[in-house]
Short mmCIF file of C-alpha atoms in Angstrom, two decimals:
data_model
loop_
_atom_site.label_atom_id
_atom_site.label_comp_id
_atom_site.label_asym_id
_atom_site.label_seq_id
_atom_site.Cartn_x
_atom_site.Cartn_y
_atom_site.Cartn_z
CA UNK A 4 22.74 69.16 14.81
CA UNK A 5 19.78 70.66 16.68
CA UNK A 6 17.49 69.51 13.92
CA UNK A 7 18.64 65.94 14.35
CA UNK A 8 18.08 66.01 18.10
CA UNK A 9 14.58 67.46 17.65
CA UNK A 10 13.66 64.71 15.12
CA UNK A 11 14.87 62.08 17.50
CA UNK A 12 12.85 63.45 20.31
CA UNK A 13 9.74 63.73 18.23
CA UNK A 14 10.11 59.96 17.30
CA UNK A 15 10.48 59.04 20.84
CA UNK A 16 7.33 60.93 21.72
CA UNK A 17 5.44 59.03 19.10
CA UNK A 18 6.28 55.57 20.30
CA UNK A 19 3.61 55.44 23.07
CA UNK A 20 1.00 56.47 20.53
CA UNK A 21 2.09 53.78 18.06
CA UNK A 22 2.10 51.12 20.83
CA UNK A 23 -1.46 52.10 21.77
CA UNK A 24 -2.62 52.19 18.31
CA UNK A 25 -1.25 48.72 17.28
CA UNK A 26 -3.71 46.72 19.43
CA UNK A 27 -6.59 48.84 18.19
CA UNK A 28 -5.63 48.15 14.54
CA UNK A 29 -5.21 44.39 15.27
CA UNK A 30 -8.57 44.28 16.95
CA UNK A 31 -10.27 46.05 14.11
CA UNK A 32 -9.02 43.57 11.46
CA UNK A 33 -11.33 40.60 11.18
CA UNK A 34 -9.98 37.19 12.24
CA UNK A 35 -10.77 33.97 10.45
CA UNK A 36 -13.43 31.89 12.17
CA UNK A 37 -12.59 28.21 12.62
CA UNK A 38 -15.32 26.04 11.15
CA UNK A 39 -15.99 22.38 11.91
CA UNK A 40 -15.74 21.25 8.32
CA UNK A 41 -12.71 21.36 6.08
CA UNK A 42 -12.69 23.47 2.87
CA UNK A 43 -13.79 21.68 -0.27
CA UNK A 44 -11.00 19.91 -2.25
CA UNK A 45 -10.21 21.59 -5.54
CA UNK A 46 -8.20 18.66 -7.00
CA UNK A 47 -8.88 15.15 -8.18
CA UNK A 48 -6.54 12.25 -8.95
CA UNK A 49 -6.21 10.56 -12.33
CA UNK A 50 -5.62 7.05 -10.93
CA UNK A 51 -6.03 4.96 -7.80
CA UNK A 52 -2.47 5.80 -6.70
CA UNK A 53 -3.04 9.68 -6.99
CA UNK A 54 -6.61 9.78 -5.62
CA UNK A 55 -7.22 12.88 -3.47
CA UNK A 56 -7.94 11.97 0.09
CA UNK A 57 -11.16 13.46 1.57
CA UNK A 58 -11.38 13.91 5.27
CA UNK A 59 -14.72 13.13 7.15
CA UNK A 60 -17.32 15.69 6.00
CA UNK A 61 -15.20 17.23 3.29
CA UNK A 62 -16.60 17.90 -0.10
CA UNK A 63 -14.89 18.35 -3.45
CA UNK A 64 -15.50 21.10 -6.03
CA UNK A 65 -13.25 20.55 -9.00
CA UNK A 66 -12.89 22.18 -12.38
CA UNK A 67 -12.46 19.11 -14.84
CA UNK A 68 -12.09 18.33 -18.49
CA UNK A 69 -14.72 16.20 -20.27
CA UNK A 70 -13.37 12.77 -20.79
CA UNK A 71 -10.88 12.62 -17.77
CA UNK A 72 -10.94 10.04 -15.22
CA UNK A 73 -11.39 11.53 -11.71
CA UNK A 74 -10.55 9.80 -8.45
CA UNK A 75 -11.16 10.65 -4.83
CA UNK A 76 -10.75 8.52 -1.61
CA UNK A 77 -12.59 8.36 1.66
CA UNK A 78 -12.63 6.18 4.74
CA UNK A 79 -15.55 4.15 6.09
CA UNK A 80 -15.92 2.16 9.29
CA UNK A 81 -18.03 -0.84 10.25
CA UNK A 82 -21.70 -0.17 10.70
CA UNK A 83 -21.78 2.76 8.24
CA UNK A 84 -23.70 3.12 5.00
CA UNK A 85 -21.88 5.47 2.65
CA UNK A 86 -23.69 7.46 0.00
CA UNK A 87 -21.77 9.27 -2.80
CA UNK A 88 -23.54 12.32 -4.37
CA UNK A 89 -22.09 13.95 -7.52
CA UNK A 90 -23.29 16.94 -9.43
CA UNK A 91 -21.74 17.80 -12.84
CA UNK A 92 -22.18 21.14 -14.52
CA UNK A 93 -21.72 20.56 -18.16
CA UNK A 94 -20.12 22.69 -20.65
CA UNK A 95 -22.29 25.36 -22.38
CA UNK A 96 -24.84 23.84 -24.77
CA UNK A 97 -23.48 25.93 -27.65
CA UNK A 98 -20.06 24.14 -27.37
CA UNK A 99 -21.44 20.63 -27.26
CA UNK A 100 -22.39 18.40 -30.12
CA UNK A 101 -24.64 15.80 -28.61
CA UNK A 102 -25.65 14.10 -25.43
CA UNK A 103 -23.13 13.02 -22.69
CA UNK A 104 -23.29 10.00 -20.21
CA UNK A 105 -21.37 10.26 -16.92
CA UNK A 106 -20.84 7.39 -14.56
CA UNK A 107 -19.80 7.22 -10.88
CA UNK A 108 -18.22 4.02 -9.44
CA UNK A 109 -17.02 3.05 -6.02
CA UNK A 110 -14.21 0.67 -5.25
CA UNK A 111 -12.96 -0.69 -2.00
CA UNK A 112 -9.41 -0.75 -0.65
CA UNK A 113 -8.71 -3.94 -2.68
CA UNK A 114 -9.95 -2.07 -5.74
CA UNK A 115 -13.02 -4.26 -6.05
CA UNK A 116 -15.95 -2.63 -7.58
CA UNK A 117 -18.80 -2.29 -5.07
CA UNK A 118 -22.42 -2.53 -6.22
CA UNK A 119 -24.86 0.16 -5.39
CA UNK A 120 -28.11 -0.57 -3.60
CA UNK A 121 -29.80 2.66 -4.57
CA UNK A 122 -29.13 5.83 -6.70
CA UNK A 123 -28.57 6.85 -10.20
CA UNK A 124 -25.17 5.52 -11.13
CA UNK A 125 -25.31 6.44 -14.84
CA UNK A 126 -26.93 9.73 -16.04
CA UNK A 127 -27.30 11.01 -19.62
CA UNK A 128 -27.95 14.57 -20.55
CA UNK A 129 -29.01 15.73 -23.92
CA UNK A 130 -27.33 18.65 -25.74
CA UNK A 131 -29.45 21.19 -24.04
CA UNK A 132 -28.93 19.92 -20.45
CA UNK A 133 -26.90 22.07 -18.07
CA UNK A 134 -26.13 19.65 -15.34
CA UNK A 135 -26.29 15.92 -14.25
CA UNK A 136 -26.86 14.34 -10.83
CA UNK A 137 -25.44 10.93 -9.97
CA UNK A 138 -25.44 9.07 -6.61
CA UNK A 139 -24.61 5.67 -5.23
CA UNK A 140 -25.53 4.15 -1.92
CA UNK A 141 -23.33 1.16 -0.77
CA UNK A 142 -24.22 -1.72 1.41
CA UNK A 143 -23.51 -1.48 5.10
CA UNK A 144 -19.91 -2.02 5.87
CA UNK A 145 -19.37 -5.24 7.66
CA UNK A 146 -16.90 -6.24 10.39
CA UNK A 147 -15.64 -9.25 8.42
CA UNK A 148 -16.38 -11.28 5.30
CA UNK A 149 -15.28 -14.49 3.62
CA UNK A 150 -12.30 -14.33 1.32
CA UNK A 151 -14.30 -15.17 -1.78
CA UNK A 152 -17.01 -12.63 -1.17
CA UNK A 153 -16.97 -8.91 -2.23
CA UNK A 154 -18.75 -7.60 0.84
CA UNK A 155 -17.76 -3.95 1.91
CA UNK A 156 -15.16 -3.92 4.63
CA UNK A 157 -13.77 -1.16 6.82
CA UNK A 158 -11.02 0.87 5.21
CA UNK A 159 -10.51 3.08 2.10
CA UNK A 160 -13.07 3.55 -0.60
CA UNK A 161 -12.38 5.07 -4.02
CA UNK A 162 -14.74 7.14 -6.04
CA UNK A 163 -14.27 7.28 -9.86
CA UNK A 164 -16.14 9.73 -11.91
CA UNK A 165 -15.87 9.32 -15.78
CA UNK A 166 -17.58 10.01 -19.12
CA UNK A 167 -18.67 6.70 -20.82
CA UNK A 168 -20.22 8.23 -23.89
CA UNK A 169 -19.79 11.63 -25.46
CA UNK A 170 -19.20 13.01 -28.97
CA UNK A 171 -15.57 13.04 -30.02
CA UNK A 172 -15.51 16.99 -30.38
CA UNK A 173 -16.78 17.34 -26.87
CA UNK A 174 -13.83 15.68 -25.30
CA UNK A 175 -11.74 18.21 -23.47
CA UNK A 176 -14.43 20.79 -22.85
CA UNK A 177 -14.40 22.45 -19.49
CA UNK A 178 -16.91 21.19 -16.85
CA UNK A 179 -17.36 21.31 -13.14
CA UNK A 180 -17.91 18.39 -10.63
CA UNK A 181 -19.09 18.70 -7.09
CA UNK A 182 -18.77 15.58 -4.79
CA UNK A 183 -20.43 15.02 -1.38
CA UNK A 184 -19.88 11.81 0.66
CA UNK A 185 -22.44 11.14 3.40
CA UNK A 186 -22.53 8.09 5.91
CA UNK A 187 -25.26 7.07 8.21
CA UNK A 188 -24.75 4.74 11.12
CA UNK A 189 -21.61 3.99 13.27
CA UNK A 190 -19.94 1.11 14.95
CA UNK A 191 -22.80 0.66 17.41
CA UNK A 192 -25.04 -0.23 14.53
CA UNK A 193 -22.80 -3.01 13.22
CA UNK A 194 -24.41 -6.37 13.65
CA UNK A 195 -22.32 -9.02 15.42
CA UNK A 196 -21.35 -11.62 12.81
CA UNK A 197 -19.03 -13.83 14.87
CA UNK A 198 -15.73 -12.48 13.51
CA UNK A 199 -13.63 -9.35 13.18
CA UNK A 200 -11.34 -7.85 10.55
CA UNK A 201 -7.79 -8.26 11.31
CA UNK A 202 -6.74 -5.08 9.64
CA UNK A 203 -8.69 -2.43 7.64
CA UNK A 204 -8.38 -2.42 3.93
CA UNK A 205 -6.12 0.62 3.79
CA UNK A 206 -3.65 0.52 0.91
CA UNK A 207 -0.17 2.23 1.47
CA UNK A 208 -1.06 4.97 -0.90
CA UNK A 209 -4.39 6.83 -1.03
CA UNK A 210 -6.76 8.12 1.57
CA UNK A 211 -8.90 6.85 4.42
CA UNK A 212 -5.86 5.94 6.66
CA UNK A 213 -6.73 8.55 9.27
CA UNK A 214 -10.49 7.48 9.50
CA UNK A 215 -10.12 3.69 9.56
CA UNK A 216 -9.26 1.84 12.71
CA UNK A 217 -5.71 0.51 12.85
CA UNK A 218 -5.17 -3.06 13.94
CA UNK A 219 -2.99 -3.72 16.98
CA UNK A 220 0.55 -5.01 16.10
CA UNK A 221 0.88 -8.74 16.52
CA UNK A 222 4.05 -10.03 18.22
CA UNK A 223 6.07 -12.55 16.17
CA UNK A 224 6.22 -16.08 17.67
CA UNK A 225 9.63 -17.18 18.90
CA UNK A 226 11.08 -20.62 18.57
CA UNK A 227 14.10 -22.42 19.96
CA UNK A 228 15.99 -21.61 16.73
CA UNK A 229 14.88 -17.87 16.47
CA UNK A 230 18.14 -16.64 17.91
CA UNK A 231 20.37 -18.60 15.55
CA UNK A 232 19.05 -16.59 12.58
CA UNK A 233 18.71 -13.14 14.01
CA UNK A 234 21.26 -10.44 14.93
CA UNK A 235 23.73 -8.55 12.82
CA UNK A 236 26.61 -10.93 13.59
CA UNK A 237 24.86 -14.23 13.11
CA UNK A 238 26.04 -14.55 9.52
CA UNK A 239 29.73 -14.46 10.81
CA UNK A 240 29.05 -17.36 13.09
CA UNK A 241 27.53 -19.33 10.23
CA UNK A 242 30.35 -18.35 7.94
CA UNK A 243 33.04 -19.56 10.29
CA UNK A 244 31.12 -22.75 11.16
CA UNK A 245 30.65 -23.53 7.38
CA UNK A 246 34.31 -22.90 6.68
CA UNK A 247 35.43 -25.33 9.49
CA UNK A 248 33.05 -28.06 8.20
CA UNK A 249 34.35 -27.56 4.68
CA UNK A 250 37.90 -27.90 5.90
CA UNK A 251 37.17 -31.09 7.86
CA UNK A 252 35.46 -32.60 4.87
CA UNK A 253 38.51 -31.85 2.79
CA UNK A 254 40.91 -33.48 5.18
CA UNK A 255 38.71 -36.67 5.47
CA UNK A 256 38.36 -36.79 1.67
CA UNK A 257 42.05 -36.54 1.06
CA UNK A 258 42.76 -39.33 3.61
CA UNK A 259 40.22 -41.70 2.01
CA UNK A 260 41.51 -41.10 -1.51
CA UNK A 261 45.26 -41.32 -0.57
CA UNK A 262 44.91 -44.58 1.26
CA UNK A 263 41.84 -46.28 0.12
CA UNK A 264 42.68 -49.64 1.89
CA UNK A 265 44.21 -48.45 4.97
CA UNK A 266 48.04 -48.32 5.71
CA UNK A 267 50.27 -49.96 3.05
CA UNK A 268 52.60 -52.89 4.16
CA UNK A 269 56.22 -52.35 4.58
CA UNK A 270 57.29 -54.79 1.73
CA UNK A 271 54.58 -53.98 -0.70
CA UNK A 272 55.51 -55.22 -4.12
CA UNK A 273 58.54 -57.44 -2.94
CA UNK A 274 59.35 -60.51 -5.06
CA UNK A 275 58.83 -63.88 -3.11
CA UNK A 276 61.78 -66.30 -2.85
CA UNK A 277 62.49 -68.54 -5.81
CA UNK A 278 62.26 -71.71 -3.72
CA UNK A 279 58.68 -71.18 -2.82
CA UNK A 280 56.07 -72.33 -5.32
CA UNK A 281 52.30 -72.00 -5.20
CA UNK A 282 50.03 -74.99 -5.04
CA UNK A 283 49.46 -76.48 -8.47
CA UNK A 284 52.60 -75.15 -10.22
CA UNK A 285 54.86 -77.25 -12.33
CA UNK A 286 58.04 -78.56 -10.79
CA UNK A 287 61.37 -78.37 -12.61
CA UNK A 288 62.68 -81.62 -14.29
CA UNK A 289 66.17 -82.81 -13.52
#
């Protein structure tokens, strides 16, 4: 009993020391520093719908397989000129069987392929090459464009990295791709062109929604008949009205078919007297 009491008192005596030592331990442990840029993305999509969204200033460092299609998505605003830089670390030369050709392509929110004004869009490395460098500089993003044109507009843009030519045995070899998207200019640099885009080209699935400007909601126009077709109980009114009109049409139809010439006379079908003869009939001989 005395031993138990002494152990409890010793534990109570150690509580202040533990309380003082806890802050010191926490202060000694290093705290993570908040950086302005996000960590590089370590994944890539395999289609437009599964493209990995890259926030502004975020890079991508992905371990890939030779021959796969890789998709990323980023947002661009009017006045900007985006540039996509890709660096591919190829598989070891001892495992490859010939040269490889890699291609980088950029598509807008409508999945239209955008042309590059500068940069190496296709790069070929021989069997001894260790890496390839690709880049593509787009045209300046406009505030609006004609429906028939393919000018770059504000919204989401997709980057597709693929292998266009490689020996069959090399497909599936491990490689590494590093992506960096840079954009110069901003909305102040956009030239006035006499129009504005109603809504950014941001599809429902994919990236860039957080970086593109959202269009203000447009109120629907109201007409004198708007209230007739709105509301949860409007269909009941139309159902009752339609049933009443159908019943009225049935009654009128029955009346017309039952008495096509109006009300019948009281002696309809009676035989005329024998003494009456019509004009032109033969008289009886005596």
